[in-house]
Short mmCIF file of C-alpha atoms and ligand atoms in Angstrom, two decimals:
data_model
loop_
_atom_site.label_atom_id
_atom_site.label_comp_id
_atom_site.label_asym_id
_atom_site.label_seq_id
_atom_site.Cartn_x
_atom_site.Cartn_y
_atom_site.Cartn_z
CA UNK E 339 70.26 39.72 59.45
CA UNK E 340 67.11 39.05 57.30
CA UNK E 341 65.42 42.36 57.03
CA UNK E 342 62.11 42.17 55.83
CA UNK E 343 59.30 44.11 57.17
CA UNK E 344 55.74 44.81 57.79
CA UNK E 345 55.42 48.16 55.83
CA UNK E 346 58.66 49.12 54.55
CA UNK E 347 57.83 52.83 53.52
CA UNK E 348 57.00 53.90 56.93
CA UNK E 349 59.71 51.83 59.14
CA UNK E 350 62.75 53.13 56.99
CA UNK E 351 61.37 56.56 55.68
CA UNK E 352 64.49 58.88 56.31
CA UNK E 353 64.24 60.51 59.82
CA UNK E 354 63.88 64.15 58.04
CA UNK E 355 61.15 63.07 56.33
CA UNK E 356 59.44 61.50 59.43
CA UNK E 357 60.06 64.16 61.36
CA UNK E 358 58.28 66.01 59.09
CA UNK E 359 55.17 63.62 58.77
CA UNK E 360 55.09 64.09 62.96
CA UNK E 361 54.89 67.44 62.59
CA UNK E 362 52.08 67.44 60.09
CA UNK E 363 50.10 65.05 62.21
CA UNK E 364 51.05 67.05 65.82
CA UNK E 365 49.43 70.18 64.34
CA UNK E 366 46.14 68.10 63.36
CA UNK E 367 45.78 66.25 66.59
CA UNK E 368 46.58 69.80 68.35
CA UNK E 369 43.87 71.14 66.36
CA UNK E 370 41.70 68.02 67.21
CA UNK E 371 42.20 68.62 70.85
CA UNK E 372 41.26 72.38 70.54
CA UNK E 373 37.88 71.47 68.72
CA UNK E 374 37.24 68.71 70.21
CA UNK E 375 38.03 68.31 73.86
CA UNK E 376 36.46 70.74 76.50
CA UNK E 377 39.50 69.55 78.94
CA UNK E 378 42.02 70.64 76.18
CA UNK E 379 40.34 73.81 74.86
CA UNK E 380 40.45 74.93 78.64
CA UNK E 381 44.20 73.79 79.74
CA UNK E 382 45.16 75.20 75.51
CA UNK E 383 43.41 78.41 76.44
CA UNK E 384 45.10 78.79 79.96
CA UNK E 385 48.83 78.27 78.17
CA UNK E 386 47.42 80.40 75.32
CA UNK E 387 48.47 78.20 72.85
CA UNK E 388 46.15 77.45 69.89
CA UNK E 389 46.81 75.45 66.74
CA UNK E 390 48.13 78.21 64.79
CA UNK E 391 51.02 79.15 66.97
CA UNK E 392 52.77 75.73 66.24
CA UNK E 393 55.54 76.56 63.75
CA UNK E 394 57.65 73.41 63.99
CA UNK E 395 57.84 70.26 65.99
CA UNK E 396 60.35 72.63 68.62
CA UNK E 397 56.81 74.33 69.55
CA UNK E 398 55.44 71.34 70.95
CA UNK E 399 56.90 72.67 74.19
CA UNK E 400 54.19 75.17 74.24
CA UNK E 401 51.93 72.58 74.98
CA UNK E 402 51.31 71.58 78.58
CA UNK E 403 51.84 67.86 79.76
CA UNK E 404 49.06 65.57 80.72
CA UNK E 405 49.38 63.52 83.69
CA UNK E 406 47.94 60.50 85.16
CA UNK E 407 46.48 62.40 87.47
CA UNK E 408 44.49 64.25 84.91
CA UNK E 409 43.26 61.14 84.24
CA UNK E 410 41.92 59.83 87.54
CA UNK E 411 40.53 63.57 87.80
CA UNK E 412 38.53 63.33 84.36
CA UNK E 413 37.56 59.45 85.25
CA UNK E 414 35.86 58.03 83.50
CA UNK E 415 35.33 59.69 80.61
CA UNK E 416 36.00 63.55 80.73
CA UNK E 417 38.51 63.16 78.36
CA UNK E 418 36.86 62.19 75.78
CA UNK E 419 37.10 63.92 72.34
CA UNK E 420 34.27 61.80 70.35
CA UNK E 421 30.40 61.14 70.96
CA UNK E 422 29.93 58.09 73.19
CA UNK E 423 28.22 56.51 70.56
CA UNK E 424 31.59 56.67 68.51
CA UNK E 425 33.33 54.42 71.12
CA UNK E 426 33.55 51.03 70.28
CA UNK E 427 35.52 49.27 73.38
CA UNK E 428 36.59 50.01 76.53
CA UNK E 429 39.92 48.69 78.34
CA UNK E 430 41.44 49.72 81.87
CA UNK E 431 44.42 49.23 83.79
CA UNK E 432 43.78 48.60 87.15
CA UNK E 433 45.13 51.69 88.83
CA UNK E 434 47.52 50.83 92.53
CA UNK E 435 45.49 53.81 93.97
CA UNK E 436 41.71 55.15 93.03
CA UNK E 437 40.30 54.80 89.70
CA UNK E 438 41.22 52.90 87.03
CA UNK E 439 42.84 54.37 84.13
CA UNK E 440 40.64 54.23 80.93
CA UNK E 441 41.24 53.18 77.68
CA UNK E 442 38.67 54.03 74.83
CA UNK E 443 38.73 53.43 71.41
CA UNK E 444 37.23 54.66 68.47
CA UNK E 445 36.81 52.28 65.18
CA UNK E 446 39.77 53.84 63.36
CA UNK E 447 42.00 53.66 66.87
CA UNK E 448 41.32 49.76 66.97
CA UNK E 449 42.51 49.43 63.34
CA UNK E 450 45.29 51.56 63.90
CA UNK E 451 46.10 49.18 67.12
CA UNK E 452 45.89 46.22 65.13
CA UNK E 453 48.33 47.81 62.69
CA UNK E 454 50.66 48.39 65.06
CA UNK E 455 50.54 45.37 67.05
CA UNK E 456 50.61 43.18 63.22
CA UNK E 457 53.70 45.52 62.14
CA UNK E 458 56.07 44.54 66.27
CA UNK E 459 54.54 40.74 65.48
CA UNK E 460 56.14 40.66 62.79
CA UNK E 461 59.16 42.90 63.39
CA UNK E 462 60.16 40.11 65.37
CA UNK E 463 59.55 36.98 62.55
CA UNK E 464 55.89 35.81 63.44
CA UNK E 465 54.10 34.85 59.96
CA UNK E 466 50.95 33.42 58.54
CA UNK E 467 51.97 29.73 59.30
CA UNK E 468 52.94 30.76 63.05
CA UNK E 469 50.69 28.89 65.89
CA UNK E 470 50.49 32.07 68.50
CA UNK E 471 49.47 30.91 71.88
CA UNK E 472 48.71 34.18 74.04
CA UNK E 473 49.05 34.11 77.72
CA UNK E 474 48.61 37.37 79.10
CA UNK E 475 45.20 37.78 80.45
CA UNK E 476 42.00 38.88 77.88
CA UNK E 477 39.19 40.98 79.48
CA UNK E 478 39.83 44.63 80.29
CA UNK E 479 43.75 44.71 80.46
CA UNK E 480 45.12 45.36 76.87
CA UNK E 481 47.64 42.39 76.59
CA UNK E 482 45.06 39.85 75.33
CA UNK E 483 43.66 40.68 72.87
CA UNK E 484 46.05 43.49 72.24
CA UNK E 485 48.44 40.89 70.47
CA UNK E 486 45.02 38.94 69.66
CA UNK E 487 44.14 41.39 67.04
CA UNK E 488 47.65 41.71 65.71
CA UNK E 489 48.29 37.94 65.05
CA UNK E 490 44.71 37.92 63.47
CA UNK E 491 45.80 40.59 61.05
CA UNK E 492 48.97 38.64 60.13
CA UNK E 493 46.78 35.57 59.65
CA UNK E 494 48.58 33.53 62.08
CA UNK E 495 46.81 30.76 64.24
CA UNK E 496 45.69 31.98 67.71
CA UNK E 497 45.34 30.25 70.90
CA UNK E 498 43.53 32.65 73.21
CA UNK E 499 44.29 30.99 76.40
CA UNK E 500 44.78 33.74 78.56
CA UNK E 501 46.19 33.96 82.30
CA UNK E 502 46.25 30.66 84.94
CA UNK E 503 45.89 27.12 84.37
CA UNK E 504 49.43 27.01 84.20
CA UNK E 505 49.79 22.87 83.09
CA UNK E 506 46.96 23.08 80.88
CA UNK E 507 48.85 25.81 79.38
CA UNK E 508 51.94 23.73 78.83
CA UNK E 509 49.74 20.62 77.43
CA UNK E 510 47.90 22.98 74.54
CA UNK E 511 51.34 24.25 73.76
CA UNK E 512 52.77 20.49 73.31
CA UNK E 513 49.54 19.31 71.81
CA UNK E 514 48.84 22.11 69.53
CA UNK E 515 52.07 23.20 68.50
CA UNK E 516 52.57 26.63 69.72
CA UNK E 517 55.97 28.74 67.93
CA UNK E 518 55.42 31.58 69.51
CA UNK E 519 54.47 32.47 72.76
CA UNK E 520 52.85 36.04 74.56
CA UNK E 521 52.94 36.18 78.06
CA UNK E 522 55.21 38.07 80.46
CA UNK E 523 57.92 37.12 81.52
CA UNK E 524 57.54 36.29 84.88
CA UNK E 525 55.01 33.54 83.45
CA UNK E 526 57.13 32.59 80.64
CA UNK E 527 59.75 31.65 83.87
CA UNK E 528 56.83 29.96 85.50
CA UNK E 529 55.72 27.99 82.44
CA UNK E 530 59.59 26.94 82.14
CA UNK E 531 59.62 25.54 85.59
CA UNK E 532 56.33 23.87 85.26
CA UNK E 533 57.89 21.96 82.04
CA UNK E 534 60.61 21.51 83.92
CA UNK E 535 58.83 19.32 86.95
CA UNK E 536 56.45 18.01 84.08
CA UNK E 537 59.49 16.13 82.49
CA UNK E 538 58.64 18.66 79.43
CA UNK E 539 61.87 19.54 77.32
CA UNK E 540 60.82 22.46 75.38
CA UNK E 541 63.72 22.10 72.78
CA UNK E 542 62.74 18.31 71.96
CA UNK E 543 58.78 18.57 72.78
CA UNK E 544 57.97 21.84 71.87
CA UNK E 545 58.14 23.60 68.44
CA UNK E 546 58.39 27.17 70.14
CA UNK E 547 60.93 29.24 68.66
CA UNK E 548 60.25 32.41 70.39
CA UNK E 549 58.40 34.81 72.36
CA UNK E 550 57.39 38.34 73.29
CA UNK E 551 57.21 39.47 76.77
CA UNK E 552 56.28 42.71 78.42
CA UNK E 553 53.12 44.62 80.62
CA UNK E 554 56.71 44.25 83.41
CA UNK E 555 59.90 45.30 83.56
CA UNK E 556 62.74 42.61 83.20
CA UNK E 557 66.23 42.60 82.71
CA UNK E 558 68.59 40.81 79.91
CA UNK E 559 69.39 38.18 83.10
CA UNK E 560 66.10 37.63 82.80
CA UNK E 561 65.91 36.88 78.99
CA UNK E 562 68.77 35.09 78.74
CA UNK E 563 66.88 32.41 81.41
CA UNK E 564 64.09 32.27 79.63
CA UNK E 565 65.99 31.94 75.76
CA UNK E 566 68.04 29.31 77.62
CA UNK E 567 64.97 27.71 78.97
CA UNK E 568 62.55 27.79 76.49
CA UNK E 569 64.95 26.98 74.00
CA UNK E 570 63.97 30.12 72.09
CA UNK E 571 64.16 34.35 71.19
CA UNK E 572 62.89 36.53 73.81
CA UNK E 573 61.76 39.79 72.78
CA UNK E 574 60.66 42.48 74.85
CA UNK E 575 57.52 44.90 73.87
CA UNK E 576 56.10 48.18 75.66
CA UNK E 577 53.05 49.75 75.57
CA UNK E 578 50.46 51.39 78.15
CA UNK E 579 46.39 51.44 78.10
CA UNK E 580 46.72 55.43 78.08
CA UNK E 581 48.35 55.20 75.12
CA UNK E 582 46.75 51.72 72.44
CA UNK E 583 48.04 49.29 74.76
CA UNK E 584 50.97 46.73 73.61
CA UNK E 585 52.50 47.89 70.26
CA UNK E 586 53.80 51.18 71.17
CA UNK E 587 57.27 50.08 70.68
CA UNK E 588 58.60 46.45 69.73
CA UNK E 589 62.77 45.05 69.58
CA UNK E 590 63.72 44.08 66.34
CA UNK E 591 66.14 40.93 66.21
CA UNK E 592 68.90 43.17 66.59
CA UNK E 593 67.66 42.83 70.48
CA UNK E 594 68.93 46.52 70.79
CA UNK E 595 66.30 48.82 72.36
CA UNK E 596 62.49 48.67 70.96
CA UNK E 597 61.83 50.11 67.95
CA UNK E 598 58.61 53.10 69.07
CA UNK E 599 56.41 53.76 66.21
CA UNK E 600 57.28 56.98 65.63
CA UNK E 601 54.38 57.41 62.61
CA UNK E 602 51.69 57.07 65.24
CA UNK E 603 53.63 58.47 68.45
CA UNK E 604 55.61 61.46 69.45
CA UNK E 605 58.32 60.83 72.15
CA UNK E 606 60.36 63.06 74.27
CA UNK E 607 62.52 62.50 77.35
CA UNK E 608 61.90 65.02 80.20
CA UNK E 609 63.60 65.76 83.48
CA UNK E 610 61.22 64.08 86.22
CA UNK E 611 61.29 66.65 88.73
CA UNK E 612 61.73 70.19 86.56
CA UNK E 613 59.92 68.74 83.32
CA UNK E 614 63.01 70.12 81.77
CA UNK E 615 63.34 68.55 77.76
CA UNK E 616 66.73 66.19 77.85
CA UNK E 617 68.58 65.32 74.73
CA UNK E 618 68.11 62.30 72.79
CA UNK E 619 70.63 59.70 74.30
CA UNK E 620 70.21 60.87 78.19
CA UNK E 621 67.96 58.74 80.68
CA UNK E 622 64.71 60.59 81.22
CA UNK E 623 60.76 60.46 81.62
CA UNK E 624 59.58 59.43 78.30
CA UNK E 625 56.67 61.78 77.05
CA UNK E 626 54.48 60.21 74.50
CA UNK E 627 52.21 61.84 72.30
CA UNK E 628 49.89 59.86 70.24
CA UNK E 629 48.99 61.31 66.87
CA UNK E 630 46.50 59.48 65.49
CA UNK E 631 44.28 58.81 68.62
CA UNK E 632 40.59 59.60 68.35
CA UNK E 633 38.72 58.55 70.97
CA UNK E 634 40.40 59.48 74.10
CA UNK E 635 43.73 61.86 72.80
CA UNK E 636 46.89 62.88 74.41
CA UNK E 637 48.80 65.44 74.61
CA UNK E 638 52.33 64.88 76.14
CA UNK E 639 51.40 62.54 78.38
CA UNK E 640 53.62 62.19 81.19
CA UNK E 641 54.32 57.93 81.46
CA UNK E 642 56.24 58.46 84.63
CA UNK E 643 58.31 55.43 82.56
CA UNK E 644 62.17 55.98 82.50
CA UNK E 645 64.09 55.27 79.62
CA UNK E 646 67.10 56.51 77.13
CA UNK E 647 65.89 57.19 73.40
CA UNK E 648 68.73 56.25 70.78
CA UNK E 649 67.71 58.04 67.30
CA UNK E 650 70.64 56.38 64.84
CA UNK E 651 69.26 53.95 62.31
CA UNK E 652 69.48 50.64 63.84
CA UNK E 653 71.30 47.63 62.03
CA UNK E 654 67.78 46.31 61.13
CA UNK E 655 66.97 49.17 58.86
CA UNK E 656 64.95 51.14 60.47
CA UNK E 657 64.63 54.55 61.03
CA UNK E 658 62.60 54.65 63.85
CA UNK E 659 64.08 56.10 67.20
CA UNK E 660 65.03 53.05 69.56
CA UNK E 661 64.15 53.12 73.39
CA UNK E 662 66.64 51.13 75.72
CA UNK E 663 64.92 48.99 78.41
CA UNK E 664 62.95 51.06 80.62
CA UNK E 665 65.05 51.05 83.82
CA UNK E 666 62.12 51.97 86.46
CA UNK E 667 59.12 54.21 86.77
CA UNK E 668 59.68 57.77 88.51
CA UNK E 669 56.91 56.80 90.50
CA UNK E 670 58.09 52.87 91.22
CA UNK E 671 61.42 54.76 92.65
CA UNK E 672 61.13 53.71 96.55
CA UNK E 673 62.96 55.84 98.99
CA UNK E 674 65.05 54.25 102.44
CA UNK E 675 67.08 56.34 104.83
CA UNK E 676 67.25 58.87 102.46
CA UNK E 677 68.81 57.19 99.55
CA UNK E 678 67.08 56.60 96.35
CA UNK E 679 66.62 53.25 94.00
CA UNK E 680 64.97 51.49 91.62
CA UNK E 681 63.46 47.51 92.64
CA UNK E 682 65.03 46.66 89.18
CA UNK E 683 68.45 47.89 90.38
CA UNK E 684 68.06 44.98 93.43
CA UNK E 685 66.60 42.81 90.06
CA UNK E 686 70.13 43.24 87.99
CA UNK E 687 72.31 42.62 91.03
CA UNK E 688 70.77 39.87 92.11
CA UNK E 689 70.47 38.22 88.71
CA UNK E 690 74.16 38.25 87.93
CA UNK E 691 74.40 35.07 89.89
CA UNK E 692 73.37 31.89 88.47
CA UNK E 693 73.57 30.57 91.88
CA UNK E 694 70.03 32.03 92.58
CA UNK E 695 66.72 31.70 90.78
CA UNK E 696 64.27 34.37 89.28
CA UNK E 697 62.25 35.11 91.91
CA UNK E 698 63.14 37.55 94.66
CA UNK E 699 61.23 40.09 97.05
CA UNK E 700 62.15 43.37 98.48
CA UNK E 701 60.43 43.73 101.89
CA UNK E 702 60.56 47.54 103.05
CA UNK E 703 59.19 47.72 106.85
CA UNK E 704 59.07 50.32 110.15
CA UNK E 705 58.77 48.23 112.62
CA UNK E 706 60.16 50.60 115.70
CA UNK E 707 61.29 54.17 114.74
CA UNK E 708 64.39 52.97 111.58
CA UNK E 709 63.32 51.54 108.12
CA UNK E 710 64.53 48.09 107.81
CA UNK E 711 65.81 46.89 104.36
CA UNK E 712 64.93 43.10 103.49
CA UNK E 713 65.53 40.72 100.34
CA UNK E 714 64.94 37.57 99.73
CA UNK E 715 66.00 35.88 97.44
CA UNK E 716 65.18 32.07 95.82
CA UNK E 717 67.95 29.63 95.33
CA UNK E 718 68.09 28.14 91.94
CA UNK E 719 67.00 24.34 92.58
CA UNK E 720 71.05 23.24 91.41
CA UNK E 721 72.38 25.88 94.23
CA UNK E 722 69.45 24.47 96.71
CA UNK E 723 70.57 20.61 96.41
CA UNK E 724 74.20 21.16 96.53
CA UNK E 725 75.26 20.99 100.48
CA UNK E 726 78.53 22.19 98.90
CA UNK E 727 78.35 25.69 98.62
CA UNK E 728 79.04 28.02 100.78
CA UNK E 729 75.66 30.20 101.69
CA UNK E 730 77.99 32.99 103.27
CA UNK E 731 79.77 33.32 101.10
CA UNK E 732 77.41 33.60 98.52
CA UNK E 733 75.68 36.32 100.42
CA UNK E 734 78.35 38.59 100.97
CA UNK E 735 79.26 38.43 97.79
CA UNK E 736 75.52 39.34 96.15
CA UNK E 737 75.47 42.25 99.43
CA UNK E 738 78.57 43.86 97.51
CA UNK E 739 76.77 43.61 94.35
CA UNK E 740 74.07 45.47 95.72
CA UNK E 741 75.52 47.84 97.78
CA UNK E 742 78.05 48.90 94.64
CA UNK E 743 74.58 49.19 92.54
CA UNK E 744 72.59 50.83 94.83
CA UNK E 745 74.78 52.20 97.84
CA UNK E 746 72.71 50.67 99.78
CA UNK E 747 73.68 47.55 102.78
CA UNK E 748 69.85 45.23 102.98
CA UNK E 749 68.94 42.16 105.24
CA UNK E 750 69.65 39.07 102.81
CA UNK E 751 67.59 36.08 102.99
CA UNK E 752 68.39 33.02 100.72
CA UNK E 753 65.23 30.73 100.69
CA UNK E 754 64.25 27.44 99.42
CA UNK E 755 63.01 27.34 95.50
CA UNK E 756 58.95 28.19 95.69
CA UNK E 757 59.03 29.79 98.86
CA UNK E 758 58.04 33.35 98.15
CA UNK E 759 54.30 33.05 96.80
CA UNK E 760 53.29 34.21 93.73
CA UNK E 761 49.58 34.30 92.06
CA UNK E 762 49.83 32.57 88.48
CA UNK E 763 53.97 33.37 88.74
CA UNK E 764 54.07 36.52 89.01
CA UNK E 765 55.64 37.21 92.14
CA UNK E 766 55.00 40.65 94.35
CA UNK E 767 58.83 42.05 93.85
CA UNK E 768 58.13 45.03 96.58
CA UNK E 769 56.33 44.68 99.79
CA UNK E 770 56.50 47.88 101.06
CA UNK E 771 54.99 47.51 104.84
CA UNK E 772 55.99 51.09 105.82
CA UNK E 773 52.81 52.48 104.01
CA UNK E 774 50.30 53.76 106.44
CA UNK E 775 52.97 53.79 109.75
CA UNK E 776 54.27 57.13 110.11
ZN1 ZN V 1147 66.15 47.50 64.67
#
C-alpha cells in the first residue's frame, strides 16, 4: 500500500502520546464550557464537576452527556459559547421532528473543518491535479461545501454542482473530466443507471477513478455495485452537523473501518439504554466529543449512531482508532410485534442477491388491529428481462435470508426496475404508516 499522508505527525503519533494530547485538550474545552456556556456552567454545576476535578481522560465520565434533545431545547442558539458576532456561518440538518439541528461556526472551527475534510480527501488519494465534481447538495446541509472547502485546500479542481439534474450531471462529468466524485451513494447508484440508459461506459468515457460517499448508511453490497459500476474506489465518510459536518472520520484504502480524527474528537461507545461505557471492540452508541470546537461545543454528545471502535494501528499507518460501518441509529431501530431491527439489516439481506437491484422499501402499516410487515424489493433489469427465473423461488429464498437476519417472516414484493419512486435517487427505505394510528 502507498502510505503517504496529509500530516504525518498527527495521523501516526503513538496512541500513548495521543491519548495524552486528548486529554490536554478535554480539560481546556471542559474549562471552555465552564466559562463560557451558561447551559454548561448550569448542567457542570448540577453534576458538580468543574475543570479541576478532571485527573485523567477516565474522568470524562464525570461529565454528563448531551443529547439531541438538548439541542432542539436550546434551538437555535442557546448553546452557544461565543458572541454572535464571532459566528461566521450557519448550517442545519433538517431535523425528522421539530427544529432543525444547528450548526455554527466560528473562524478557527471552519479552518479546522477544512483541515479535516483536506486531511480524509486525501487519506483516500485525491491530489492537486484531481478534477472533484461534488454532488451532495450546497446550501445549509454540510455535504457541499463541507468537501468544497477540503478539495479547495488540497488545490484540486472543483465542480460545485450540487444535488438534481441528474444527466447534466453525467455530461459535466464526461465533458469536464471528473476523477473523483462526492455524492451519496444512493446517487452515485442513480448516476450509474442514468449512464447506463445514456449509452455512457464510465470505464471507457469517464476518467473517474473513485469516490466518497456518505450523509447515509450503506452496506459493502452496496459499494461493491457502485466500484463495479463506476469502474472505480468507493470510500465511505461520516460526519454529523452537531459535530463539523463530513470529515469526522474517513476509510483509508485499507477499506477497513474509517479512520475518526482522534486529534480533534473524543469517542466513546456507550450502552444505549443504561449509558453504561462499553469496551473498545463491542457495538455501542458512539459518544463524540469535539475538542477543538468554538462556536457551538460539545460535551459527550450522544449521536444515537451505532458502531464498533477498533483501536489497533491499521495497515495504513495510522494510529487513529478505526470505526466499523455504522450498523443503524438507536433511534432508526423500528419495532414490529415486539421484535427489534435495524432497516439496514433488511438492506444486507436483501443485497446478497445479485438477482435484485439497489433499491428496496420497507412498508410498516396497521391497517386493522396486527402490524403488517411489507418489502419491496426492485429486480435488477438482467433478473427483470429473463422469463427464466423462477420468482418463487427467488422469494423464498431472500424470506430465509431475512428471517435468519432478523427473525422476522415480511410480505415480499418483487417489482419492476424504477417502480418504487425516489426524489433525485434517493429512495424512502422506511415507510412507516403505523405513525399516528394507535
Ligand atoms: Zn487505515
Amino acid at each position: 500500500m502507498n502510505n503517504s499522508y496529509w500530516n504525518k505527525e498527527i495521523e501516526t503519533m503513538p496512541r500513548k502520546e495521543l491519548e495524552e494530547h486528548q486529554f490536554r485538550l478535554f480539560k481546556q474545552q471542559v474549562r471552555f464550557c465552564y466559562n463560557n456556556s451558561s447551559f454548561y456552567r448550569k448542567r457542570l454545576e448540577a453534576a458538580s464537576v468543574t475543570p479541576d476535578d478532571l485527573k485523567s481522560l477516565k474522568d470524562v465520565q464525570k461529565i454528563p452527556y448531551t443529547t439531541k434533545a438538548d439541542l432542539r431545547d436550546n434551538y437555535p442558539l442557546g448553546l452557544l459559547a461565543v458572541k454572535n458576532d464571532d459566528i461566521v456561518e450557519v448550517h442545519a440538518s433538517s431535523g425528522t421532528t421539530g427544529n432543525p439541528v444547528i450548526g455554527a461556526y466560528t473562524k478557527q472551527d471552519i479552518d479546522v473543518w477544512q483541515e479535516l475534510m483536506a486531511r480524509s480527501l486525501y487519506t483516500v488519494g485525491v491530489r492537486s491535479q484531481d478534477v472533484v465534481h461534488i454532488a451532495y447538495g450546497y446550501g445549509l446541509f454540510t455535504g457541499g461545501l463541507g468537501f468544497h472547502y477540503g478539495a479547495q485546500k488540497i488545490g484540486a479542481t472543483i465542480i460545485p454542482v450540487g444535488g438534481g439534474m441528474t444527466q447534466r450531471q453525467v455530461k459535466l462529468m464526461k465533458d469536464l473530466g471528473t476523477t473523483v466524485l462526492c455524492c451519496t451513494p444512493s446517487f452515485a447508484v442513480y448516476l450509474a443507471e442514468t449512464m447506463m440508459k445514456e449509452g455512457i461506459d464510465p470505464k471507457t468515457d469517464l476518467k473517474i477513478r473513485l469516490g466518497l460517499f456518505g450523509a447515509e448508511p450503506w452496506s459493502e453490497r452496496i459499494r461493491e455495485r457502485i466500484e463495479q459500476q463506476l469502474s472505480i474506489n468507493a470510500y465511505d465518510v461520516y460526519g454529523l452537523t452537531e459535530l463539523c459536518g463530513p470529515g469526522v472520520s474517513v476509510e483509508c484504502r485499507a477499506k477497513h473501518g474509517l479512520h475518526i480524527w482522534e486529534d480533534h474528537f473524543l469517542v466513546e461507545t456507550i450502552d444505549p439504554k443504561s449509558g453504561e461505557i462499553m469496551p473498545y471492540g463491542e457495538s455501542g452508541e458512539m459518544v463524540f466529543t469535539p475538542l477543538t470546537k468554538a462556536g457551538l461545543p460539545l460535551l459527550r454528545y450522544r449521536t444515537g449512531d451505532i458502531s464498533v471502535i477498533e483501536t489497533e494501528t491499521c495497515h495504513c499507518g495510522r494510529t487513529h482508532s478505526r470505526m466499523m460501518r455504522v450498523t443503524g441509529r438507536s433511534d432508526d431501530m423500528l419495532k414490529i410485534k415486539g421484535v427489534k431491527f435495524f432497516p439496514s439489516q433488511v438492506e444486507y439481506a436483501i443485497m446478497s442477491f445479485p438477482e435484485v437491484a439497489t433499491q428496496y422499501q420497507i412498508i410498516l402499516d396497521r391497517p386493522g388491529a396486527l402490524d403488517t410487515f411489507l418489502v419491496k424489493i426492485e429486480l435488477a433489469k438482467e433478473t427483470a428481462d429473463n422469463t427464466q427465473v423462477d420468482l418463487t423461488a427467488l422469494k423464498s429464498r431472500i424470506l430465509e435470508k431475512i428471517h435468519n437476519i432478523t427473525g422476522l417472516s415480511p410480505d415480499l414484493e418483487l417489482v419492476k426496475p424504477g417502480e418504487i419512486p425516489r426524489t433525485d435517487g434517493k429512495a424512502k427505505r422506511v415507510l412507516d404508516l403505523r405513525l399516528g394510528k394507535t
